[in-house]
Amino acid sequence: MNTIKKAFNLINNRIKTFCFRYRKNTSTPNTTSLCCTADKSGIPLQLRFFIFFCITTISLIVIFTLLIVLLDIHGNDKKNIETYAKTELERTTETIDIDLDKLILQSASFSETVSKNIDNYLEKNNIAQKDFNKHPEIIIPLLSEQSGEIISAMKKNSCSGTFIVLDATVNPEIENASNSKAGIFLKDTYPNSINELNSKIHYLRGPASIARENHIELLGQWKMEFDITNNDFFYKIINTAKENPTLSLSRLYYLTDCFRLEGNSEAGVLLCMPLRSSIGEIYGICGMEISDRLFKQKYTPNSNEYKNVFITISPANNTTMHIENGMIAGNYFLTGIRSTQPIEFTNYTDTFYLYENSETKYVGLHSELNLYPNDSPYKNEKWYISLLMPKTIADSEINGNTFTLFTIVLLLLFSSLILSIFISKKSLHPVTTAIDDIKTKNYKNKNIYTEINDLMDFLEQREKEELIQKENIIKENSPKEEPIRNNTETKNTLTYSPSTLDNFIENLKTLSNAERKVFDLYLKGYKSQEIADTLYLSINTIKTHNRRIFAKLNVSTRKELMIYIDMLKERNLFEEAKN
Amino acid sequence: MKKISIMLILCLVLICGCNKSDKPSPSSPVTLTMWHNYGGDMQKSMDELIDEFNTTVGLKKGIVVDVTAISSSSELNTSLDMILNDDPGAPKMPDICTAYPKVAVKFQESGKLANLDNYFTKEELDKYIPDFLNEGRFNDGGLYVFPMAKSTEVLYLNKTLFDRFATETGASYDKLSTFEGIAELSSMYYEWTDNKTPDIKNDGKYFFTADSWFNVAQVGLAQKGKSLFDTNNNLILDTTDYKNIENTFLNHAKNGGIAIYDGYSSDLSKTGDLVCSTGSSAGILFYGDTVTHENNVVEQVEYNILPYPIWENGNKIAIQRGSGLIVSKTEAKKEYAAAEFLKWLTAPKQNMRFISSTGYLPVTKQAFTEDMPEHLNSVTDERIKKILKTVTEMYKEYNFITAPLFSEFDKISSDYEKNFKELLKKQLPVI
């Protein structure tokens, strides 16, 4: 409503300004100065027209604006985007929580089964559980026995990879053997994207013979064993499991940062579970991979309305999110906005946070991912799920397009004022022309308004009647005087006494220089247009002069003037008149 | 006033017309889903290119390319077949997908592909190598498979293993230029490796395999001026020339040395279980520069890339391969966006970046004839340098054939592959 008030004030001011300027520009008398005459006899017609058009267009604009406001389509999306962000974050958090819970349970089950299998294998081969990694010759057959389990885990779960990494190697003699760990890593290069039934398993790590036994193709980046040189999490999980022998497996899982395993073509997080024997010996780790691509495919937010929104999960502490170690899901130009640095967050609006680092700024909101239970050794490691969008885009979404709408309304108002001026002027022009014609008693010009043409005809007729009446009056008032001239051939015959002519000559002295120049040319027989051309004046100026000349010489029409001029010529008073 | 009214009406019409544009824009973007088979080491190159498009040209034009699947050609074909057959659980067809003409033709016949001629001017198409374009033109003359990167078949040779074998047995390197010579060496190699462990019989190693036995027969007959198909697109397997090809491998398979493997030959090469194989030049990145033995000892080896072998008395002919990109028939706005992406992706600059990290051949005249020879020196990956050098030489000396185009071709070639492997399996133990 403030906007509307402002708009009305603006219009009022504009009208006042316009009227003031108009009066200033048209303040010369005897022109179509309607504003000027308004001082004498009410509001000028053009101003009336202008106000009429203004009121019409402004009313339409006000109705349009009111409709937008009343129907809540005025573009203020703040409420909408807040609701969307909260709902979407809530929904995605719930989905990820459920999916992670499933994976954790499945991983625990997978770990228990594999651990039990290893127990049995060792028992069958009379090898103590603590000595399993001292027998490299058993590693490949042992892994081979687990291949069915790992393939099954791969097929049962919505993940992009499954793995077993034993704390052992098939060849302790080779260089860097302490960091070379035997195991199997299966990759699904087709995760979730096309069809789970049609998922295709490839072999990223593990003995090639096991892959061939199971007809699994090796990936181009295949290697036989894992190199854990740069993967601290391996021993972290094993040591934590050793330190917490009584804790159930469902409390010992660990989610790694998002990283690219050596040779892996894509990054991802690993949900790891220790492989614990029946007596608490730790054989290694196992678990599932969620690749960056799978995360994107599964958790990209519903972006029909807000295309730039994306979801991240990332390790975090108080006010910092390590987005560079997390995963992103969203469709819109993600690479361009992926940050490689931690990101700090602060309050931005009552709902949203501002997330920024030296690279970029996002706006959004987050919640803590319910990842580790309170009795987990990793309970202090927090992960946040956040729904973000680039700040520039968020700002425009939050502010909506109110500014644009306001600008449009202002533009409409401004253009309606201009149009009103233009239309009122155009509409009034024939009227002002007609008024000028009436003042010069020129009733012959045709006008676009029929009513004015009727008026002209009426005035012309009335003037003729007045002339006849005037003639009769003169005749009646001077019966004894010899007529100076009696032109019976013309229809508009006039009779003038010498005193009338003398008055006429006397009145000539009252003409200004400019009027005298015009009159002199009339004496020479010029017509109005010729006079205008000769004196380089407009026809309107000549008309103005005419009106003043007629008034000063006390004649009503040009015809009457010409009669006086003829009389001057006949009586050889031409030179006197000229002087 | 009349003029002003007409102008206002025209403006309104124009504004309304613009809203129904067939072109995307930043305010009205389109997202294109894409499946491709550039996985493994090639994925990084492709990912980078797509990311660059999305953040530059795509951003300006309102086009987002979203890769939803990366898999091998055969796996993509399986999914495409599901779509074509409208199988239960079939995925939604992507907007852009890599596909071989033999697969694409089935979609074209079902009216599911966009004719790319509608989105390229003659001048734009003139920039591409005509043979590569023609491979994607189908019976109605329309362009349905757009070339992105081409390949041919070459002979991959583990030179380290071969030299070891040649030093001890005097095996001639020249024999690798013909299939007859390779078959002969296969028997020799199996025997030589078997003799390394006299206590264990029949534990010799494999010398040769082909990633596509169908191509061996198809190209072999072409080299002899014959065809594997009759005029009705039926296989002709009872000719003397074909029997010669078949028997060459069957006879030597009896002696061991020829591997039958369902996966790619590069799998066997990685573990030193194979000396040489014919396969796509685009497979170079699947060959490392090491061999990993069963005890996890990693041996540094050297690979040589040799021209495709010739059958004795045959002409120098090889097959032209490489999938192209197909665009599904959909709303005009998406088809237009897909064509814009293809134009950008196959422009010489982008095309050279892709081939210099993958070993494929570029598809534009400028990239193939001007940029590539210069670019060879700046390629840092020795494997790619080798493959590009060999393939460039082959393009000077060889003639190339493309697989015939008819809807049953895919099935016929798959069945042949399966049957021929069965025949070979009867001759030798399966790995």
PDB file of C-alpha atoms in Angstrom, chain A residues 3-149:
ATOM      1  CA  THR A   3       3.939   1.740  -2.968  1.00  0.00           C
ATOM      2  CA  ILE A   4       0.528   2.853  -4.157  1.00  0.00           C
ATOM      3  CA  LYS A   5       0.605   5.967  -1.920  1.00  0.00           C
ATOM      4  CA  LYS A   6       4.019   6.838  -3.243  1.00  0.00           C
ATOM      5  CA  ALA A   7       2.777   6.317  -6.768  1.00  0.00           C
ATOM      6  CA  PHE A   8      -0.192   8.645  -6.202  1.00  0.00           C
ATOM      7  CA  ASN A   9       1.997  11.310  -4.655  1.00  0.00           C
ATOM      8  CA  LEU A  10       4.354  11.000  -7.539  1.00  0.00           C
ATOM      9  CA  ILE A  11       1.527  11.387 -10.038  1.00  0.00           C
ATOM     10  CA  ASN A  12       0.136  14.404  -8.194  1.00  0.00           C
ATOM     11  CA  ASN A  13       3.531  16.030  -8.179  1.00  0.00           C
ATOM     12  CA  ARG A  14       3.997  15.247 -11.835  1.00  0.00           C
ATOM     13  CA  ILE A  15       0.619  16.771 -12.707  1.00  0.00           C
ATOM     14  CA  LYS A  16       1.448  19.905 -10.736  1.00  0.00           C
ATOM     15  CA  THR A  17       4.836  20.179 -12.360  1.00  0.00           C
ATOM     16  CA  PHE A  18       3.349  19.552 -15.760  1.00  0.00           C
ATOM     17  CA  CYS A  19       0.644  22.191 -15.250  1.00  0.00           C
ATOM     18  CA  PHE A  20       3.156  24.707 -13.966  1.00  0.00           C
ATOM     19  CA  ARG A  21       5.437  24.116 -16.955  1.00  0.00           C
ATOM     20  CA  TYR A  22       2.526  24.214 -19.338  1.00  0.00           C
ATOM     21  CA  ARG A  23       1.315  27.544 -18.007  1.00  0.00           C
ATOM     22  CA  LYS A  24       4.803  28.930 -18.134  1.00  0.00           C
ATOM     23  CA  ASN A  25       5.225  27.866 -21.759  1.00  0.00           C
ATOM     24  CA  THR A  26       1.832  29.081 -22.919  1.00  0.00           C
ATOM     25  CA  SER A  27       1.535  32.283 -20.961  1.00  0.00           C
ATOM     26  CA  THR A  28       1.264  34.549 -24.017  1.00  0.00           C
ATOM     27  CA  PRO A  29      -2.207  35.992 -24.413  1.00  0.00           C
ATOM     28  CA  ASN A  30      -4.497  35.373 -27.338  1.00  0.00           C
ATOM     29  CA  THR A  31      -3.134  31.884 -28.026  1.00  0.00           C
ATOM     30  CA  THR A  32      -4.616  28.585 -27.091  1.00  0.00           C
ATOM     31  CA  SER A  33      -3.326  29.055 -23.585  1.00  0.00           C
ATOM     32  CA  LEU A  34      -5.879  27.014 -21.780  1.00  0.00           C
ATOM     33  CA  CYS A  35      -3.925  26.803 -18.615  1.00  0.00           C
ATOM     34  CA  CYS A  36      -3.569  30.509 -18.641  1.00  0.00           C
ATOM     35  CA  THR A  37      -7.218  31.125 -19.200  1.00  0.00           C
ATOM     36  CA  ALA A  38      -7.943  28.569 -16.505  1.00  0.00           C
ATOM     37  CA  ASP A  39      -6.998  31.239 -14.037  1.00  0.00           C
ATOM     38  CA  LYS A  40      -9.883  33.224 -15.346  1.00  0.00           C
ATOM     39  CA  SER A  41     -12.523  30.651 -16.079  1.00  0.00           C
ATOM     40  CA  GLY A  42     -11.760  27.194 -14.539  1.00  0.00           C
ATOM     41  CA  ILE A  43      -9.601  24.205 -15.579  1.00  0.00           C
ATOM     42  CA  PRO A  44      -8.229  24.124 -19.135  1.00  0.00           C
ATOM     43  CA  LEU A  45      -9.555  21.441 -21.411  1.00  0.00           C
ATOM     44  CA  GLN A  46      -6.137  19.909 -22.048  1.00  0.00           C
ATOM     45  CA  LEU A  47      -5.542  19.560 -18.338  1.00  0.00           C
ATOM     46  CA  ARG A  48      -8.943  17.925 -18.026  1.00  0.00           C
ATOM     47  CA  PHE A  49      -8.053  15.512 -20.813  1.00  0.00           C
ATOM     48  CA  PHE A  50      -4.711  14.838 -19.196  1.00  0.00           C
ATOM     49  CA  ILE A  51      -6.253  14.141 -15.817  1.00  0.00           C
ATOM     50  CA  PHE A  52      -8.887  11.937 -17.402  1.00  0.00           C
ATOM     51  CA  PHE A  53      -6.296   9.779 -19.191  1.00  0.00           C
ATOM     52  CA  CYS A  54      -4.079   9.729 -16.133  1.00  0.00           C
ATOM     53  CA  ILE A  55      -6.873   8.578 -13.885  1.00  0.00           C
ATOM     54  CA  THR A  56      -7.862   5.856 -16.352  1.00  0.00           C
ATOM     55  CA  THR A  57      -4.376   4.394 -16.809  1.00  0.00           C
ATOM     56  CA  ILE A  58      -3.359   4.823 -13.196  1.00  0.00           C
ATOM     57  CA  SER A  59      -6.555   3.112 -12.090  1.00  0.00           C
ATOM     58  CA  LEU A  60      -5.709   0.172 -14.306  1.00  0.00           C
ATOM     59  CA  ILE A  61      -2.182   0.019 -12.925  1.00  0.00           C
ATOM     60  CA  VAL A  62      -3.470   0.234  -9.359  1.00  0.00           C
ATOM     61  CA  ILE A  63      -5.928  -2.592 -10.023  1.00  0.00           C
ATOM     62  CA  PHE A  64      -3.099  -4.644 -11.563  1.00  0.00           C
ATOM     63  CA  THR A  65      -0.849  -3.979  -8.570  1.00  0.00           C
ATOM     64  CA  LEU A  66      -3.629  -4.729  -6.100  1.00  0.00           C
ATOM     65  CA  LEU A  67      -4.348  -8.016  -7.835  1.00  0.00           C
ATOM     66  CA  ILE A  68      -0.703  -9.001  -7.646  1.00  0.00           C
ATOM     67  CA  VAL A  69      -0.589  -8.141  -3.949  1.00  0.00           C
ATOM     68  CA  LEU A  70      -3.916  -9.767  -3.098  1.00  0.00           C
ATOM     69  CA  LEU A  71      -3.159 -12.933  -5.036  1.00  0.00           C
ATOM     70  CA  ASP A  72       0.300 -13.120  -3.454  1.00  0.00           C
ATOM     71  CA  ILE A  73       2.026 -13.260  -6.804  1.00  0.00           C
ATOM     72  CA  HIS A  74       4.066 -10.185  -6.241  1.00  0.00           C
ATOM     73  CA  GLY A  75       7.303 -12.162  -6.309  1.00  0.00           C
ATOM     74  CA  ASN A  76       8.345 -12.216  -2.699  1.00  0.00           C
ATOM     75  CA  ASP A  77       9.626 -15.787  -2.609  1.00  0.00           C
ATOM     76  CA  LYS A  78      11.252 -15.630   0.773  1.00  0.00           C
ATOM     77  CA  LYS A  79       8.526 -17.611   2.460  1.00  0.00           C
ATOM     78  CA  ASN A  80       8.396 -20.115  -0.400  1.00  0.00           C
ATOM     79  CA  ILE A  81      12.121 -20.749  -0.506  1.00  0.00           C
ATOM     80  CA  GLU A  82      12.301 -21.074   3.261  1.00  0.00           C
ATOM     81  CA  THR A  83       9.535 -23.634   3.247  1.00  0.00           C
ATOM     82  CA  TYR A  84      11.099 -25.449   0.305  1.00  0.00           C
ATOM     83  CA  ALA A  85      14.578 -25.484   1.865  1.00  0.00           C
ATOM     84  CA  LYS A  86      13.341 -26.736   5.227  1.00  0.00           C
ATOM     85  CA  THR A  87      11.163 -29.426   3.671  1.00  0.00           C
ATOM     86  CA  GLU A  88      13.792 -30.562   1.185  1.00  0.00           C
ATOM     87  CA  LEU A  89      16.520 -30.702   3.810  1.00  0.00           C
ATOM     88  CA  GLU A  90      14.259 -32.607   6.160  1.00  0.00           C
ATOM     89  CA  ARG A  91      13.254 -35.044   3.443  1.00  0.00           C
ATOM     90  CA  THR A  92      16.821 -35.634   2.230  1.00  0.00           C
ATOM     91  CA  THR A  93      18.161 -35.975   5.767  1.00  0.00           C
ATOM     92  CA  GLU A  94      15.556 -38.597   6.498  1.00  0.00           C
ATOM     93  CA  THR A  95      16.316 -40.450   3.254  1.00  0.00           C
ATOM     94  CA  ILE A  96      20.067 -40.395   3.859  1.00  0.00           C
ATOM     95  CA  ASP A  97      19.578 -41.471   7.481  1.00  0.00           C
ATOM     96  CA  ILE A  98      17.474 -44.426   6.404  1.00  0.00           C
ATOM     97  CA  ASP A  99      19.866 -45.394   3.592  1.00  0.00           C
ATOM     98  CA  LEU A 100      22.879 -45.118   5.866  1.00  0.00           C
ATOM     99  CA  ASP A 101      21.181 -47.174   8.565  1.00  0.00           C
ATOM    100  CA  LYS A 102      20.489 -49.880   6.012  1.00  0.00           C
ATOM    101  CA  LEU A 103      24.060 -49.821   4.772  1.00  0.00           C
ATOM    102  CA  ILE A 104      25.395 -49.901   8.320  1.00  0.00           C
ATOM    103  CA  LEU A 105      23.262 -52.926   9.162  1.00  0.00           C
ATOM    104  CA  GLN A 106      24.194 -54.669   5.935  1.00  0.00           C
ATOM    105  CA  SER A 107      27.865 -53.860   6.463  1.00  0.00           C
ATOM    106  CA  ALA A 108      27.719 -55.240   9.978  1.00  0.00           C
ATOM    107  CA  SER A 109      26.110 -58.383   8.693  1.00  0.00           C
ATOM    108  CA  PHE A 110      28.646 -58.597   5.866  1.00  0.00           C
ATOM    109  CA  SER A 111      31.481 -58.148   8.355  1.00  0.00           C
ATOM    110  CA  GLU A 112      30.118 -60.818  10.681  1.00  0.00           C
ATOM    111  CA  THR A 113      29.722 -63.315   7.837  1.00  0.00           C
ATOM    112  CA  VAL A 114      33.159 -62.706   6.378  1.00  0.00           C
ATOM    113  CA  SER A 115      34.773 -62.774   9.805  1.00  0.00           C
ATOM    114  CA  LYS A 116      33.055 -66.067  10.571  1.00  0.00           C
ATOM    115  CA  ASN A 117      34.164 -67.469   7.210  1.00  0.00           C
ATOM    116  CA  ILE A 118      37.737 -66.491   7.947  1.00  0.00           C
ATOM    117  CA  ASP A 119      37.488 -68.070  11.401  1.00  0.00           C
ATOM    118  CA  ASN A 120      36.277 -71.288   9.834  1.00  0.00           C
ATOM    119  CA  TYR A 121      38.913 -71.232   7.104  1.00  0.00           C
ATOM    120  CA  LEU A 122      41.698 -70.734   9.611  1.00  0.00           C
ATOM    121  CA  GLU A 123      40.329 -73.404  11.869  1.00  0.00           C
ATOM    122  CA  LYS A 124      40.097 -75.812   8.952  1.00  0.00           C
ATOM    123  CA  ASN A 125      43.709 -75.099   8.085  1.00  0.00           C
ATOM    124  CA  ASN A 126      44.874 -75.226  11.693  1.00  0.00           C
ATOM    125  CA  ILE A 127      46.046 -71.647  11.710  1.00  0.00           C
ATOM    126  CA  ALA A 128      45.650 -69.493  14.792  1.00  0.00           C
ATOM    127  CA  GLN A 129      43.546 -66.417  14.213  1.00  0.00           C
ATOM    128  CA  LYS A 130      46.325 -64.107  15.376  1.00  0.00           C
ATOM    129  CA  ASP A 131      48.693 -65.714  12.887  1.00  0.00           C
ATOM    130  CA  PHE A 132      46.508 -65.457   9.818  1.00  0.00           C
ATOM    131  CA  ASN A 133      48.700 -62.777   8.235  1.00  0.00           C
ATOM    132  CA  LYS A 134      51.806 -64.854   8.743  1.00  0.00           C
ATOM    133  CA  HIS A 135      50.638 -67.283   6.091  1.00  0.00           C
ATOM    134  CA  PRO A 136      50.673 -65.475   2.758  1.00  0.00           C
ATOM    135  CA  GLU A 137      49.973 -68.706   0.913  1.00  0.00           C
ATOM    136  CA  ILE A 138      46.444 -68.840   2.355  1.00  0.00           C
ATOM    137  CA  ILE A 139      45.473 -65.288   1.384  1.00  0.00           C
ATOM    138  CA  ILE A 140      44.329 -65.907  -2.181  1.00  0.00           C
ATOM    139  CA  PRO A 141      42.332 -69.073  -1.400  1.00  0.00           C
ATOM    140  CA  LEU A 142      40.879 -67.334   1.653  1.00  0.00           C
ATOM    141  CA  LEU A 143      39.810 -64.365  -0.424  1.00  0.00           C
ATOM    142  CA  SER A 144      38.507 -66.678  -3.100  1.00  0.00           C
ATOM    143  CA  GLU A 145      36.184 -68.204  -0.527  1.00  0.00           C
ATOM    144  CA  GLN A 146      34.835 -64.725   0.267  1.00  0.00           C
ATOM    145  CA  SER A 147      34.174 -63.783  -3.341  1.00  0.00           C
ATOM    146  CA  GLY A 148      30.601 -65.111  -3.251  1.00  0.00           C
ATOM    147  CA  GLU A 149      29.864 -63.089  -0.142  1.00  0.00           C
TER     148      GLU A 149
END
